[in-house]
Amino acid sequence: MAISTRGRYGVRALLAIVKANGPLSTAHISKLEDISLPYLEQIFNKLKRAGIVRAKRGAQGGYLLSRSADTISVGEIIGILDGPVKFSQCHHPDHEEECEKRDICASRRFWSDLENDVNSKLHKTSLQDLKNIETGLIEKVQAHDGETNLLRS
Amino acid sequence: MAISTRGRYGVRALLAIVKANGPLSTAHISKLEDISLPYLEQIFNKLKRAGIVRAKRGAQGGYLLSRSADTISVGEIIGILDGPVKFSQCHHPDHEEECEKRDICASRRFWSDLENDVNSKLHKTSLQDLKNIETGLIEKVQAHDGETNLLRS
DNA sequence: GGCAATCTTGACAGAGTCGCTAAGGATTGT
DNA sequence: ACAATCCTTAGCGACTCTGTCAAGATTGCC
């Protein structure tokens, strides 16, 4: 229903793989991202069954993305790990008890719109986008460090 | 943390008061909006302590808004009933364990941005806005009914 | 004043989820 | 063979969600 640590851990773990550019074991990711190892394995289990990720077993093995980073969205990852993002129930098609005020309910309309906004952003942002954001942030920090160095000298 | 039924019920209940234009008892709201009466009382308890709503006791009593409908936002209601909306923890000032990657973490940045978007929408929308949306929806339905009537005749 | 309507408070409880641990088995590369 | 790694299942403590139940206090109205 909501976005929980499981989903966020998953995003961070996959982003770590993107940055690593090669198979990365759960043990490594656990250290890099400071996430409990068994919990991480549970997460990758789901990601694998969903086809997001491939496992390479044995020594020097680990997980790799099964698709390119720009085709995997944050929304897809969250959907797999936390389920669909819902702010309300009554506007979903699978909601059996049809409300007779359906078409004239402002609350329903409001939550439905909000949910669409969030899902849209979630699905528009890919792992590749996150990687790009990260390199941007790093450059910014380095530039700032350069400035302070100038001031110090 | 997330937006739950408690918050959404609260919004609907307050919207019912706005539409009623006068004190509305929890018993009435319970029937109008099909919400469990004791649960609703629990909700109004919180709303009253937060100063959103005034109680008029005795016969013909009920609850009224203590401010005008355009100064009460959905965000404020949700904040009172469900707590602040958070998609992630690590970017909040009150989060004690400061992460050293704080300034270069793309995930953190992403969740923080998303949260801002949602909170902005939540706080920009007032009860009055919801009422306006509702009258808009009703007019639409009536217009549509008119059309079908024309077709039938 | 008496009564009924209404608000007020607090305890509690069943179900489910979250975040995580534990233990061991299966598969592969070297 | 052996070690690294993945894979599976089970359980568990804390918490939240969504209410229910039971009384008590206050007020309006006749």
Coordinates of C-alpha atoms (C1' of nucleotides) in Angstrom, one line a residue:
Chain A
M1 CA 0.0 0.0 0.0
A2 CA 2.5 2.6 1.1
I3 CA 6.2 3.0 0.2
S4 CA 8.2 1.3 2.9
T5 CA 11.9 0.5 3.6
R6 CA 11.7 -2.7 1.6
G7 CA 10.9 -0.8 -1.6
R8 CA 13.5 2.0 -0.9
Y9 CA 16.2 -0.6 0.0
G10 CA 15.4 -2.3 -3.3
V11 CA 15.9 0.9 -5.2
R12 CA 19.2 1.7 -3.5
A13 CA 20.4 -1.9 -4.0
L14 CA 19.7 -1.8 -7.7
L15 CA 21.3 1.6 -8.0
A16 CA 24.4 0.1 -6.4
I17 CA 24.4 -2.6 -9.1
V18 CA 24.1 0.0 -11.8
K19 CA 27.0 1.9 -10.4
A20 CA 29.1 -1.2 -10.0
N21 CA 28.7 -2.2 -13.7
G22 CA 29.0 -5.9 -13.1
P23 CA 27.7 -8.7 -10.9
L24 CA 27.4 -7.6 -7.2
S25 CA 26.8 -10.1 -4.4
T26 CA 24.2 -9.4 -1.7
A27 CA 27.1 -9.5 0.8
H28 CA 28.8 -6.6 -1.0
I29 CA 25.6 -4.6 -1.3
S30 CA 24.8 -5.2 2.4
K31 CA 28.1 -3.6 3.3
L32 CA 27.9 -0.8 0.7
E33 CA 24.4 0.2 1.6
D34 CA 24.3 -0.8 5.2
I35 CA 21.3 -3.1 4.8
S36 CA 20.8 -6.4 6.8
L37 CA 22.1 -9.3 4.6
P38 CA 19.2 -11.7 5.1
Y39 CA 16.7 -8.9 4.5
L40 CA 18.5 -8.0 1.3
E41 CA 18.4 -11.6 0.1
Q42 CA 14.6 -11.6 0.7
I43 CA 14.4 -8.5 -1.4
F44 CA 16.4 -9.8 -4.3
N45 CA 14.4 -13.0 -4.2
K46 CA 11.3 -11.0 -5.2
L47 CA 13.2 -8.9 -7.7
K48 CA 14.5 -12.1 -9.4
R49 CA 11.1 -13.7 -9.5
A50 CA 9.8 -10.6 -11.1
G51 CA 12.5 -10.7 -13.8
I52 CA 14.2 -7.5 -12.9
V53 CA 17.4 -9.1 -12.0
R54 CA 19.5 -12.2 -13.0
A55 CA 21.6 -14.2 -10.5
K56 CA 25.0 -15.5 -11.3
R57 CA 25.8 -18.2 -8.8
G58 CA 29.0 -19.5 -7.4
A59 CA 32.2 -17.7 -6.5
Q60 CA 32.5 -14.2 -7.9
G61 CA 28.8 -14.3 -8.6
G62 CA 26.1 -11.9 -7.7
Y63 CA 23.2 -10.1 -9.2
L64 CA 22.9 -8.2 -12.4
L65 CA 20.1 -6.3 -14.0
S66 CA 18.3 -8.3 -16.6
R67 CA 17.4 -5.2 -18.6
S68 CA 19.2 -1.9 -19.2
A69 CA 19.0 0.7 -16.4
D70 CA 16.9 3.1 -18.4
T71 CA 14.1 0.6 -18.9
I72 CA 13.7 -0.1 -15.2
S73 CA 11.6 2.5 -13.3
V74 CA 11.4 3.3 -9.7
G75 CA 7.7 2.6 -9.9
E76 CA 8.2 -0.9 -11.2
I77 CA 10.6 -1.7 -8.3
I78 CA 8.2 -0.3 -5.7
G79 CA 5.3 -2.1 -7.3
I80 CA 7.2 -5.4 -6.9
L81 CA 8.4 -4.9 -3.4
D82 CA 5.7 -2.9 -1.7
G83 CA 2.7 -3.4 -4.0
P84 CA 0.9 -0.8 -5.9
V85 CA 0.8 2.7 -4.4
K86 CA -2.7 3.6 -3.3
F87 CA -4.0 6.6 -1.4
S88 CA -7.5 5.4 -1.5
Q89 CA -9.3 2.2 -2.3
C90 CA -12.7 3.2 -3.6
H91 CA -11.6 4.4 -7.0
H92 CA -10.0 1.2 -8.1
P93 CA -11.7 -1.1 -10.5
D94 CA -11.1 -4.1 -8.4
H95 CA -13.0 -2.6 -5.5
E96 CA -16.1 -4.8 -5.4
E97 CA -18.5 -2.7 -3.4
E98 CA -19.3 0.0 -5.9
C99 CA -20.1 3.3 -4.1
E100 CA -23.2 4.9 -5.5
K101 CA -21.6 8.4 -5.0
R102 CA -18.7 7.3 -7.2
D103 CA -19.2 10.0 -9.9
I104 CA -20.0 12.9 -7.6
C105 CA -17.5 12.3 -4.8
A106 CA -14.9 15.0 -4.5
S107 CA -12.7 13.1 -2.1
R108 CA -12.5 10.2 -4.4
R109 CA -11.5 12.5 -7.3
F110 CA -8.9 14.2 -5.2
W111 CA -7.2 11.0 -4.0
S112 CA -7.3 9.5 -7.4
D113 CA -5.7 12.5 -9.0
L114 CA -2.9 12.6 -6.3
E115 CA -2.3 8.9 -6.8
N116 CA -1.9 9.5 -10.5
D117 CA 0.6 12.3 -10.0
V118 CA 2.8 10.1 -7.7
N119 CA 2.6 7.0 -10.0
S120 CA 3.5 9.1 -12.9
K121 CA 6.6 10.4 -11.3
L122 CA 7.5 7.0 -10.0
H123 CA 7.2 5.4 -13.5
K124 CA 8.9 8.3 -15.3
T125 CA 12.1 8.0 -13.2
S126 CA 14.5 5.2 -14.2
L127 CA 17.5 3.8 -12.5
Q128 CA 19.6 5.5 -15.1
D129 CA 18.0 8.8 -14.1
L130 CA 18.9 8.2 -10.5
K131 CA 22.5 7.4 -11.5
N132 CA 22.6 10.7 -13.5
I133 CA 21.2 12.6 -10.5
E134 CA 23.9 11.1 -8.3
T135 CA 26.8 12.1 -10.6
G136 CA 25.3 15.5 -10.7
L137 CA 25.2 15.8 -6.9
I138 CA 28.7 14.6 -6.7
E139 CA 30.0 17.2 -9.1
K140 CA 28.2 19.8 -7.2
V141 CA 29.8 18.8 -4.0
Q142 CA 33.2 18.7 -5.6
A143 CA 32.7 22.1 -7.1
H144 CA 31.8 23.4 -3.7
D145 CA 34.9 21.8 -2.2
G146 CA 36.9 23.6 -4.8
E147 CA 35.5 26.9 -3.8
T148 CA 36.1 26.4 -0.1
N149 CA 39.7 25.4 -0.9
L150 CA 40.1 28.6 -2.8
L151 CA 38.8 30.5 0.1
R152 CA 41.2 28.7 2.4
S153 CA 44.3 29.3 0.3
Chain B
M1 CA 3.4 7.9 8.1
A2 CA 1.1 7.1 5.2
I3 CA -2.3 8.2 4.3
S4 CA -4.8 5.8 5.9
T5 CA -8.6 5.5 6.2
R6 CA -8.5 7.6 9.4
G7 CA -7.3 10.6 7.5
R8 CA -9.5 10.1 4.5
Y9 CA -12.6 9.6 6.7
G10 CA -11.7 12.9 8.4
V11 CA -11.6 14.7 5.2
R12 CA -14.9 13.3 4.1
A13 CA -16.5 14.1 7.5
L14 CA -15.3 17.7 7.4
L15 CA -16.5 18.1 3.9
A16 CA -19.9 16.9 5.0
I17 CA -19.9 19.6 7.6
V18 CA -19.0 22.2 5.0
K19 CA -21.9 21.1 2.8
A20 CA -24.3 21.0 5.7
N21 CA -23.6 24.6 6.6
G22 CA -24.3 24.2 10.3
P23 CA -23.6 21.9 13.3
L24 CA -23.6 18.3 12.3
S25 CA -23.6 15.5 14.9
T26 CA -21.3 12.5 14.6
A27 CA -24.4 10.3 14.4
H28 CA -25.5 12.1 11.3
I29 CA -22.2 12.1 9.7
S30 CA -21.9 8.4 10.4
K31 CA -25.0 7.7 8.4
L32 CA -24.3 10.2 5.6
E33 CA -20.8 8.9 5.0
D34 CA -21.2 5.4 6.1
I35 CA -18.4 5.5 8.8
S36 CA -18.5 3.6 12.1
L37 CA -19.8 6.0 14.8
P38 CA -17.3 5.2 17.5
Y39 CA -14.5 5.5 15.0
L40 CA -15.8 8.8 13.8
E41 CA -15.9 10.1 17.4
Q42 CA -12.3 9.1 17.9
I43 CA -11.5 11.1 14.7
F44 CA -13.4 14.2 15.9
N45 CA -11.7 14.0 19.2
K46 CA -8.4 14.5 17.5
L47 CA -9.7 17.2 15.3
K48 CA -11.1 19.1 18.2
R49 CA -7.9 18.9 20.2
A50 CA -6.1 20.3 17.2
G51 CA -8.5 23.2 17.0
I52 CA -9.9 22.4 13.6
V53 CA -13.4 21.9 14.9
R54 CA -15.7 23.2 17.7
A55 CA -18.3 21.1 19.5
K56 CA -21.8 22.3 20.3
R57 CA -23.1 20.1 23.0
G58 CA -26.6 19.0 23.9
A59 CA -29.6 18.4 21.7
Q60 CA -29.4 19.7 18.2
G61 CA -25.7 20.0 18.8
G62 CA -22.8 18.7 16.7
Y63 CA -19.5 19.8 15.3
L64 CA -18.7 22.9 13.3
L65 CA -15.5 24.1 11.7
S66 CA -13.7 26.6 13.9
R67 CA -12.3 28.3 10.8
S68 CA -13.6 29.0 7.4
A69 CA -13.4 26.2 4.9
D70 CA -10.9 27.9 2.7
T71 CA -8.3 28.1 5.4
I72 CA -8.3 24.4 6.2
S73 CA -6.2 22.3 3.9
V74 CA -6.4 18.6 3.3
G75 CA -2.7 18.5 4.3
E76 CA -3.5 19.9 7.8
I77 CA -6.2 17.3 8.3
I78 CA -4.1 14.4 7.2
G79 CA -1.2 15.7 9.4
I80 CA -3.4 15.7 12.4
L81 CA -5.0 12.3 11.9
D82 CA -2.3 10.3 10.2
G83 CA 0.8 12.2 11.0
P84 CA 3.2 13.8 8.5
V85 CA 3.4 12.3 5.1
K86 CA 6.8 10.7 4.7
F87 CA 8.2 8.6 1.9
S88 CA 11.6 8.3 3.5
Q89 CA 13.2 9.0 6.8
C90 CA 16.8 9.9 6.2
H91 CA 16.2 13.3 4.7
H92 CA 14.3 14.7 7.7
P93 CA 16.0 17.0 10.1
D94 CA 14.9 15.1 13.2
H95 CA 16.6 11.9 11.9
E96 CA 19.4 11.6 14.4
E97 CA 21.8 9.2 12.7
E98 CA 23.2 11.5 10.1
C99 CA 24.2 9.6 7.0
E100 CA 27.5 10.6 5.6
K101 CA 26.3 10.2 2.1
R102 CA 23.6 12.7 2.7
D103 CA 24.7 15.2 0.1
I104 CA 25.4 12.7 -2.7
C105 CA 22.6 10.2 -2.3
A106 CA 20.3 10.2 -5.3
S107 CA 17.7 8.1 -3.6
R108 CA 17.4 10.5 -0.8
R109 CA 17.0 13.3 -3.2
F110 CA 14.4 11.5 -5.2
W111 CA 12.2 10.6 -2.2
S112 CA 12.6 14.0 -0.7
D113 CA 11.4 15.7 -4.0
L114 CA 8.4 13.4 -4.3
E115 CA 7.4 14.1 -0.7
N116 CA 7.5 17.8 -1.4
D117 CA 5.3 17.4 -4.4
V118 CA 2.7 15.5 -2.5
N119 CA 2.8 17.8 0.5
S120 CA 2.5 20.8 -1.7
K121 CA -0.7 19.5 -3.3
L122 CA -2.1 18.4 0.0
H123 CA -1.6 21.8 1.5
K124 CA -2.7 23.7 -1.5
T125 CA -6.1 22.0 -1.5
S126 CA -8.7 23.4 1.0
L127 CA -12.0 22.0 2.1
Q128 CA -13.6 24.8 0.1
D129 CA -11.7 23.6 -3.0
L130 CA -13.1 20.1 -2.5
K131 CA -16.6 21.5 -2.1
N132 CA -16.2 23.4 -5.4
I133 CA -14.9 20.2 -7.1
E134 CA -18.0 18.4 -5.9
T135 CA -20.5 20.9 -7.2
G136 CA -18.6 20.8 -10.5
L137 CA -18.9 17.0 -10.6
I138 CA -22.6 17.2 -9.8
E139 CA -23.3 19.7 -12.6
K140 CA -21.4 17.4 -15.0
V141 CA -23.5 14.4 -14.1
Q142 CA -26.7 16.5 -14.4
A143 CA -25.7 17.8 -17.8
H144 CA -25.0 14.2 -18.8
D145 CA -28.4 13.1 -17.5
G146 CA -29.9 15.8 -19.6
E147 CA -28.3 14.5 -22.7
T148 CA -29.4 11.0 -22.2
N149 CA -32.9 12.3 -21.6
L150 CA -32.8 14.0 -24.9
L151 CA -31.7 10.9 -26.6
R152 CA -34.5 8.9 -25.0
S153 CA -37.2 11.3 -26.0
Chain C
dG1 C1' -36.2 19.8 37.1
dG2 C1' -36.0 15.9 34.3
dC3 C1' -35.0 13.7 30.3
dA4 C1' -33.0 12.8 26.0
dA5 C1' -29.6 14.0 22.8
dT6 C1' -25.1 14.8 22.4
dC7 C1' -20.3 15.0 23.3
dT8 C1' -15.9 12.8 25.9
dT9 C1' -12.8 9.6 27.4
dG10 C1' -10.4 5.5 27.8
dA11 C1' -9.6 0.7 27.5
dC12 C1' -9.0 -3.0 24.5
dA13 C1' -8.8 -6.3 20.7
dG14 C1' -8.4 -8.9 16.2
dA15 C1' -6.0 -8.7 12.1
dG16 C1' -2.5 -7.6 9.4
dT17 C1' 2.1 -5.6 8.2
dC18 C1' 6.9 -4.3 8.8
dG19 C1' 11.4 -5.2 9.5
dC20 C1' 14.2 -8.5 10.4
dT21 C1' 16.5 -13.0 12.2
dA22 C1' 17.5 -17.9 11.8
dA23 C1' 18.7 -22.1 9.6
dG24 C1' 19.8 -24.7 6.3
dG25 C1' 19.9 -26.4 1.3
dA26 C1' 21.2 -25.9 -3.7
dT27 C1' 24.1 -24.5 -7.3
dT28 C1' 28.0 -23.0 -9.4
dG29 C1' 33.1 -21.4 -10.5
dT30 C1' 37.8 -22.6 -9.7
Chain D
dA1 C1' 36.6 -30.7 -3.5
dC2 C1' 35.5 -26.5 -1.7
dA3 C1' 34.2 -22.1 -1.0
dA4 C1' 31.4 -18.5 -2.5
dT5 C1' 27.1 -17.5 -3.6
dC6 C1' 22.3 -17.9 -4.2
dC7 C1' 17.7 -19.8 -2.6
dT8 C1' 13.9 -21.2 0.4
dT9 C1' 11.1 -21.5 4.4
dA10 C1' 9.9 -20.3 8.9
dG11 C1' 9.1 -17.5 12.6
dC12 C1' 8.8 -13.4 15.6
dG13 C1' 8.4 -9.1 18.2
dA14 C1' 6.7 -4.6 17.6
dC15 C1' 3.7 -1.8 15.7
dT16 C1' -0.4 0.1 13.2
dC17 C1' -4.9 -0.1 11.4
dT18 C1' -9.6 -0.3 12.1
dG19 C1' -12.5 -0.4 14.6
dT20 C1' -15.7 -2.0 19.2
dC21 C1' -17.3 -1.5 24.0
dA22 C1' -18.5 0.8 28.0
dA23 C1' -19.3 4.6 30.8
dG24 C1' -19.5 9.3 32.1
dA25 C1' -20.2 14.4 31.5
dT26 C1' -22.6 18.2 29.5
dT27 C1' -26.2 20.7 27.4
dG28 C1' -30.8 21.9 25.2
dC29 C1' -35.6 21.5 25.5
dC30 C1' -40.2 20.8 27.5

